[in-house]
Coordinates of C-alpha atoms and ligand atoms in Angstrom, one line a residue:
X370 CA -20.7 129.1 94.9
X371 CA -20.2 126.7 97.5
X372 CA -23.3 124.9 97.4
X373 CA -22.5 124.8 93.7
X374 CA -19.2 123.1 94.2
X375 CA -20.6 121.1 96.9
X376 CA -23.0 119.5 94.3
X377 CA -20.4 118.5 91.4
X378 CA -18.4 117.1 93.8
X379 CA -21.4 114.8 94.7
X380 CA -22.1 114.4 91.2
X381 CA -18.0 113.1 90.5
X382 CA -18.3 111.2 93.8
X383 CA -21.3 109.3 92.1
X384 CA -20.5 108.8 89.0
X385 CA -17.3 107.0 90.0
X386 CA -19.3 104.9 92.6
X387 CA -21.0 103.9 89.6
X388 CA -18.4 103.2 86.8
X389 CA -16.9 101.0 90.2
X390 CA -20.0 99.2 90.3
X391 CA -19.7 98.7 86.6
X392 CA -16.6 97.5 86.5
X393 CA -17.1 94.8 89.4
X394 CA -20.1 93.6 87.5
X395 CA -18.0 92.9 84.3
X396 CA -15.6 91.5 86.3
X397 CA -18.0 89.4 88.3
X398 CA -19.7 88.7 84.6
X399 CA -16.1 87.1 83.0
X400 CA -14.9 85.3 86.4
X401 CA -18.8 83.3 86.4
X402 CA -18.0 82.9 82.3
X403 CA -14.6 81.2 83.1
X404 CA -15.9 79.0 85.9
X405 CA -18.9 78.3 83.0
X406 CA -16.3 77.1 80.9
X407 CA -14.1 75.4 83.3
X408 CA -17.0 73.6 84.1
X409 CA -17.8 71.9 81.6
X410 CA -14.6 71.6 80.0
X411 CA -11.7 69.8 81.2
X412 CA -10.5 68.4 77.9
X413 CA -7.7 70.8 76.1
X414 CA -8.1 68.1 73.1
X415 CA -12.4 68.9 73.0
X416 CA -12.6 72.2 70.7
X417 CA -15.0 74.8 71.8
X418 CA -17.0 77.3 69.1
X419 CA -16.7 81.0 69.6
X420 CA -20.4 80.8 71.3
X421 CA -19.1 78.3 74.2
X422 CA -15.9 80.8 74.6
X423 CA -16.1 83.3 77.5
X424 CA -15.4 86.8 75.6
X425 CA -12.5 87.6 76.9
X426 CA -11.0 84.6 75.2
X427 CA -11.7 86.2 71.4
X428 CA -11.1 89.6 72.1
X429 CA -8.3 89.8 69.2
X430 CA -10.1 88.1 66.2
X431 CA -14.2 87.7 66.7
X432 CA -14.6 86.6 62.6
X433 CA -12.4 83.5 64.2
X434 CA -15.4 80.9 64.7
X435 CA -13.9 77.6 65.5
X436 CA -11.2 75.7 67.0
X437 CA -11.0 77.5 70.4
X438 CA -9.2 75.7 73.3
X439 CA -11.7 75.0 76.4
X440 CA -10.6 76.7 79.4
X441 CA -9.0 74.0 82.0
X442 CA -7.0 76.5 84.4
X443 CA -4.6 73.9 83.9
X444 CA -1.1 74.8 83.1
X445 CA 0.0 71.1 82.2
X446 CA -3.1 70.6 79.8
X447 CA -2.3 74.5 78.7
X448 CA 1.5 73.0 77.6
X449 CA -0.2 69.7 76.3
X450 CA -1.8 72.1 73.6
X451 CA 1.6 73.2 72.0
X452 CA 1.6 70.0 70.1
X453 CA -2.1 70.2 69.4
X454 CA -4.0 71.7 66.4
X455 CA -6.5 74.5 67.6
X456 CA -6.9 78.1 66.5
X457 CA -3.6 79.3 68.2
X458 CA -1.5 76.1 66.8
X459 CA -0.4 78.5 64.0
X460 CA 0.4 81.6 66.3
X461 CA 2.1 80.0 69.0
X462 CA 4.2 78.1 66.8
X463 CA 5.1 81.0 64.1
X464 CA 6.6 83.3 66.8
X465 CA 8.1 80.3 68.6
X466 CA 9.8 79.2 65.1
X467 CA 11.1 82.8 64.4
X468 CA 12.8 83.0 68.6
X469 CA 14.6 79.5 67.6
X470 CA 15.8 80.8 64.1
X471 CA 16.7 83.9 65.5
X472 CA 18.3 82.3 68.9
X473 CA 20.7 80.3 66.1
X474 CA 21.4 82.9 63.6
X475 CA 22.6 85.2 67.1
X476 CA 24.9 81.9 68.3
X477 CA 26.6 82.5 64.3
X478 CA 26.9 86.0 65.3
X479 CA 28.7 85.2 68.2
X480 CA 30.7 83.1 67.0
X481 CA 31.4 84.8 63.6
X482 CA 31.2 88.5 64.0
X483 CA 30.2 90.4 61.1
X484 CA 33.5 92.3 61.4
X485 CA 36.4 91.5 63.1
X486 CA 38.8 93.6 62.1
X487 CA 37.6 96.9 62.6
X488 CA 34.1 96.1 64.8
X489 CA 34.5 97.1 67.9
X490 CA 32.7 96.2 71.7
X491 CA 30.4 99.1 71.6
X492 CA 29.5 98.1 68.3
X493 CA 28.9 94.6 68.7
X494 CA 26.4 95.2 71.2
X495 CA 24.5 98.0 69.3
X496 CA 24.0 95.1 67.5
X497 CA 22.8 92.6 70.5
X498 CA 20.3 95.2 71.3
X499 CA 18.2 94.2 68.2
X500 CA 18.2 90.2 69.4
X501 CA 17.3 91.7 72.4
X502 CA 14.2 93.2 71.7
X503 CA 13.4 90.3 69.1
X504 CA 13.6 87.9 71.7
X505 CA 11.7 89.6 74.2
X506 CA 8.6 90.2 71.1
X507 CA 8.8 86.7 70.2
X508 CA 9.0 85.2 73.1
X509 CA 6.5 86.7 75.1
X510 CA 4.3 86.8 72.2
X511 CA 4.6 82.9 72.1
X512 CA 3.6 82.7 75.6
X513 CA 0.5 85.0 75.3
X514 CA -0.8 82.5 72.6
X515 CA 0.0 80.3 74.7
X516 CA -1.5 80.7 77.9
X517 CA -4.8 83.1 76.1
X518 CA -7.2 80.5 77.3
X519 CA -5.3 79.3 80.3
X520 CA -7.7 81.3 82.6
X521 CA -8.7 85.2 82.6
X522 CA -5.7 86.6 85.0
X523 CA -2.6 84.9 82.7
X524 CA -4.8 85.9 80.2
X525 CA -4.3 89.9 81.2
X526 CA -1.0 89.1 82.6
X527 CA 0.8 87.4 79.1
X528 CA -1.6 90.4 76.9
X529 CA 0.3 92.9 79.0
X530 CA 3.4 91.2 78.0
X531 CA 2.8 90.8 74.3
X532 CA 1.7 94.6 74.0
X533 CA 5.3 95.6 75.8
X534 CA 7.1 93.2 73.9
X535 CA 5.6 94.6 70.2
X536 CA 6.8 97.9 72.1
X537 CA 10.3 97.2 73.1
X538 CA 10.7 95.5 69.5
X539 CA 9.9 99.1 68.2
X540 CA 12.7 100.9 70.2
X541 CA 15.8 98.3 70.0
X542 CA 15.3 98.0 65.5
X543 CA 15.8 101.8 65.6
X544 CA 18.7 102.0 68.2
X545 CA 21.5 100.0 66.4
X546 CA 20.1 102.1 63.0
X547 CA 21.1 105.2 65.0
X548 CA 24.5 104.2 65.8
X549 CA 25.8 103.1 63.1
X550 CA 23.5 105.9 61.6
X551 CA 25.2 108.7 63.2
X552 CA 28.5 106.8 64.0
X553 CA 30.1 110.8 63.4
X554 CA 27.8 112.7 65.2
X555 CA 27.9 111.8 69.4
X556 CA 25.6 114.0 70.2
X557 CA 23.1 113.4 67.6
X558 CA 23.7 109.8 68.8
X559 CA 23.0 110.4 72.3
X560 CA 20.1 112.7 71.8
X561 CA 18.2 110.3 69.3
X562 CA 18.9 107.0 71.5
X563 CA 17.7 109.0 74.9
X564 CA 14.8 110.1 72.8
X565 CA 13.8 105.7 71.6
X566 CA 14.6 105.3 74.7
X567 CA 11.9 107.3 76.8
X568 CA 9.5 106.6 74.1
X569 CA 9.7 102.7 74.6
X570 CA 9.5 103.7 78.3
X571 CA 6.3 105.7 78.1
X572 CA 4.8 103.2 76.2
X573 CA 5.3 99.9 78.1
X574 CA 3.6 102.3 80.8
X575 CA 1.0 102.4 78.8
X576 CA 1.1 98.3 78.3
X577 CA 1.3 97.5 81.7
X578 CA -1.8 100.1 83.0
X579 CA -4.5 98.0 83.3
X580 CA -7.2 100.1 81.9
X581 CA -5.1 100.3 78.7
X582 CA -5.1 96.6 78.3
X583 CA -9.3 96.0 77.9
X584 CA -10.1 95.0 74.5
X585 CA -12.7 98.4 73.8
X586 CA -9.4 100.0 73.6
X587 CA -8.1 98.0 70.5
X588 CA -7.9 100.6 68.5
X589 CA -5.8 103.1 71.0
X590 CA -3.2 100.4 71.3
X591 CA -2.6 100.1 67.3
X592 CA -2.4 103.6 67.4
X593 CA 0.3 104.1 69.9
X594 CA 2.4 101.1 67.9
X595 CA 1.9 103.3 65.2
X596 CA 2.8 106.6 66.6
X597 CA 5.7 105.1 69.0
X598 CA 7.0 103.3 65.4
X599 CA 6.7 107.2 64.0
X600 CA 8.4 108.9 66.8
X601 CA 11.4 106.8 66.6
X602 CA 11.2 107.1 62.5
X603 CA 12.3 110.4 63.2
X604 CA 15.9 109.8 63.3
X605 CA 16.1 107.8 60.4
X606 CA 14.4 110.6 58.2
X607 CA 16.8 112.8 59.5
X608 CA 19.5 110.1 58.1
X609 CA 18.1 109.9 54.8
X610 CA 18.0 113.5 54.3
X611 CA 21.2 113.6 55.1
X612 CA 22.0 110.5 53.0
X613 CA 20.4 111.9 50.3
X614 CA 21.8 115.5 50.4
X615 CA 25.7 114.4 50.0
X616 CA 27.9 113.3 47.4
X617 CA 29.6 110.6 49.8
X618 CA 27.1 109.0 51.6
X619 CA 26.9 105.8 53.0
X620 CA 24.1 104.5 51.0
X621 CA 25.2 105.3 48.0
X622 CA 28.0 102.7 48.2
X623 CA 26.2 100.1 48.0
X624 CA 22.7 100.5 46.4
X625 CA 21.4 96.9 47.9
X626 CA 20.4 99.4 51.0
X627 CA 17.6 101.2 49.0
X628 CA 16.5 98.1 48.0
X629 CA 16.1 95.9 51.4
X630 CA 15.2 99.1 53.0
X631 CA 11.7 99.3 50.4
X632 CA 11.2 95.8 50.9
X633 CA 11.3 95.6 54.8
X634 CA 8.7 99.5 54.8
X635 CA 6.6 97.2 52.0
X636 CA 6.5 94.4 54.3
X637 CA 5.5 95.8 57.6
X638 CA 2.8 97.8 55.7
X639 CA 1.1 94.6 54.0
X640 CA 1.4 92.8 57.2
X641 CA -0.3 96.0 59.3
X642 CA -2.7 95.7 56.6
X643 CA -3.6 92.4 56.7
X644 CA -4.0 92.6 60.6
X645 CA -6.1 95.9 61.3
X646 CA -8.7 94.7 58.4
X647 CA -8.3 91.2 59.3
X648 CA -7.9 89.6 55.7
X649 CA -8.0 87.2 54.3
X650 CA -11.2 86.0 56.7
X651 CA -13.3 89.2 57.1
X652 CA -13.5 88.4 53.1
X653 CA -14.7 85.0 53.4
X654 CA -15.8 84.3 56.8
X655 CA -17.9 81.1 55.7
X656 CA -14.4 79.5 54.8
X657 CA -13.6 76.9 58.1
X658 CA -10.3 76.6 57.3
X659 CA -9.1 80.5 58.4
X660 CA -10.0 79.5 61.8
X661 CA -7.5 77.5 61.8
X662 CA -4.9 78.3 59.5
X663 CA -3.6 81.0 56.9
X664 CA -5.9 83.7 59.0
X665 CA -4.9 87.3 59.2
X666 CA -3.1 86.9 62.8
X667 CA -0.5 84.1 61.5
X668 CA 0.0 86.1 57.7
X669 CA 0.7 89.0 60.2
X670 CA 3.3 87.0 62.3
X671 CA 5.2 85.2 59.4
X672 CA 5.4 88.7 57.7
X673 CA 6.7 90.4 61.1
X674 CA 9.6 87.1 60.8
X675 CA 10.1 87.5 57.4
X676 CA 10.7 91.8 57.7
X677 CA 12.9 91.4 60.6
X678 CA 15.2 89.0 58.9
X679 CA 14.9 91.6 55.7
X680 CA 15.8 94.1 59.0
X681 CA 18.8 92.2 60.3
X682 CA 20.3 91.8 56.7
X683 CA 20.0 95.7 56.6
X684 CA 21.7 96.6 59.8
X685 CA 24.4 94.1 59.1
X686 CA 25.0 96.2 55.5
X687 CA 24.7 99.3 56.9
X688 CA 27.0 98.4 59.6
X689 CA 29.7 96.4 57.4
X690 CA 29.4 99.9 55.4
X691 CA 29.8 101.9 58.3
X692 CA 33.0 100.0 60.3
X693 CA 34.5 100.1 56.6
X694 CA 34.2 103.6 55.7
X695 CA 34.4 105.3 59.2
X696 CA 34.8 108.4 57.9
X697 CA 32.0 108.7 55.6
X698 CA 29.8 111.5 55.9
X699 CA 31.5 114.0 58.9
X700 CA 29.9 116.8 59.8
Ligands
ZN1610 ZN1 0.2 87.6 67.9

């Protein structure tokens, strides 16, 4: 029994000696690829092909080709690329358009409230938490397109970031729904928003632990979008059954709900579509110009703008609805 015991443990001990071995090797493998590619490229204006690009640098898109920025560890030349076209021109700048648009339409918030009469403090910044969490998505998904082929650490460092931010995105949409939601039912309030809440937590853990981040687990990652964006659905089902189940609910007093609410679901469906089977340029991967525009990564991020603006215009008629009809639908 002992001897027995004695032997897996040597067995565990090696195999993790191994896998450590492993792992510095691919590290060793990438840091030799980047000072490859620093090497010989100092020029952010000189485009690299996907074959001169060290592989960490086209983990999210390998039917991309062309059009790569070379790898100059420089953060002035890195910043010098904004106003350049390359393969991330579109990316960087869709995101970075949608944080500016969404920075002005938040300073008409401010100074026009939705509501004055009957909005109050805690309601106003139900409504803040949404700008919140599209600023932080936005933003820090500008920056990772940014800074991809900066070098591999900011690389890892702004991925990290992007992953969180898609995941704090998730969990401050639902919150303000759930207020304004449940604006009779306290509890139910407290218990749904406690429930987004350590959801969003667990899953920026999950962002920010480094094995999570390497690119063989892709396909995790879009899974836990999709089951953190299911978990904190749940309270919203729960709404619409109870929507739908009485005589004097909110939605049924004004039917443009229903209709923003099908377009936003259509919207974030096409664009999950478009990104997972990587279309239009899995289709025609001879056609040059999806390396550098109208790929699946930039149709993705115009249709996340274009749903979250179809998102705002819903919370602000659910909530106009809500601070109007207080009453409607107690328990
Ligand atoms: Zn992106």
């Amino acid at each position: 029994m002992g001897k027995k015991s004695k032997n897996s443990r040597k067995k565990v001990q090696r195999k993790s000696r191994q896998q450590r071995r492993k792992k510095n090797i691919d590290d060793d493998e990438e840091f030799s690829q980047t000072i490859e590619a620093c090497n010989t490229c100092t020029d952010v204006h000189i485009l690299r092909s996907i074959s001169e690009m060290p592989s960490w640098c086209c983990t999210h898109n390998r039917i991309i080709f062309a059009g790569y920025r070379p790898i100059t560890l420089s953060s002035w030349q890195t910043i010098r690329s904004l106003f350049l076209i390359h393969n991330e021109t579109g990316n960087i700048w869709t995101h970075m358009g949608g944080a500016i648009m969404f920075y002005f339409l938040f300073q008409h918030v401010c100074r026009n409230p939705p509501d004055t009469r009957s909005m109050s403090r805690v309601d106003f910044f139900y409504l803040c938490v949404f700008f919140f969490g599209v600023f932080v998505c936005l933003f820090q998904s500008t920056l990772y397109h940014l800074f991809s082929s900066h070098s591999l650490k900011l690389n890892k460092l702004f991925a990290k970031l992007d992953y969180c931010g898609i995941t704090i995105l998730i969990g401050c949409s639902f919150i303000p729904w759930i207020h304004y939601g449940f604006y009779n039912s306290p509890l139910l309030q407290i218990w749904y928003i406690s429930f987004t809440i350590i959801c969003t937590i667990i899953c920026v853990m999950f962002c920010i632990y480094d094995p999570f981040c390497n690119p063989r687990y892709h396909h995790y990652r879009t899974l836990m979008f999709m089951a953190h964006g299911f978990l904190v659905f749940v309270p919203a089902i729960h709404w619409i059954s109870r929507e739908m189940n009485n005589d004097r609910s909110l939605l049924s007093l004004d039917h443009r709900a229903h209709l923003l609410i099908f377009i936003q679901g259509i919207t974030f469906l096409t664009g999950s579509l478009i990104y997972i089977f990587k279309l239009p340029e899995s289709i025609y991967p001879n056609i040059t110009i999806f390396s550098l525009w109208f790929n699946s990564h930039q149709l993705f991020h115009i249709l996340v703008i274009f749903g979250l603006v179809i998102y705002y215009h819903s919370l602000i008629l659910i909530m106009k609805m809500r601070l109007n009809n207080p009453n409607c639908f107690v328990n």
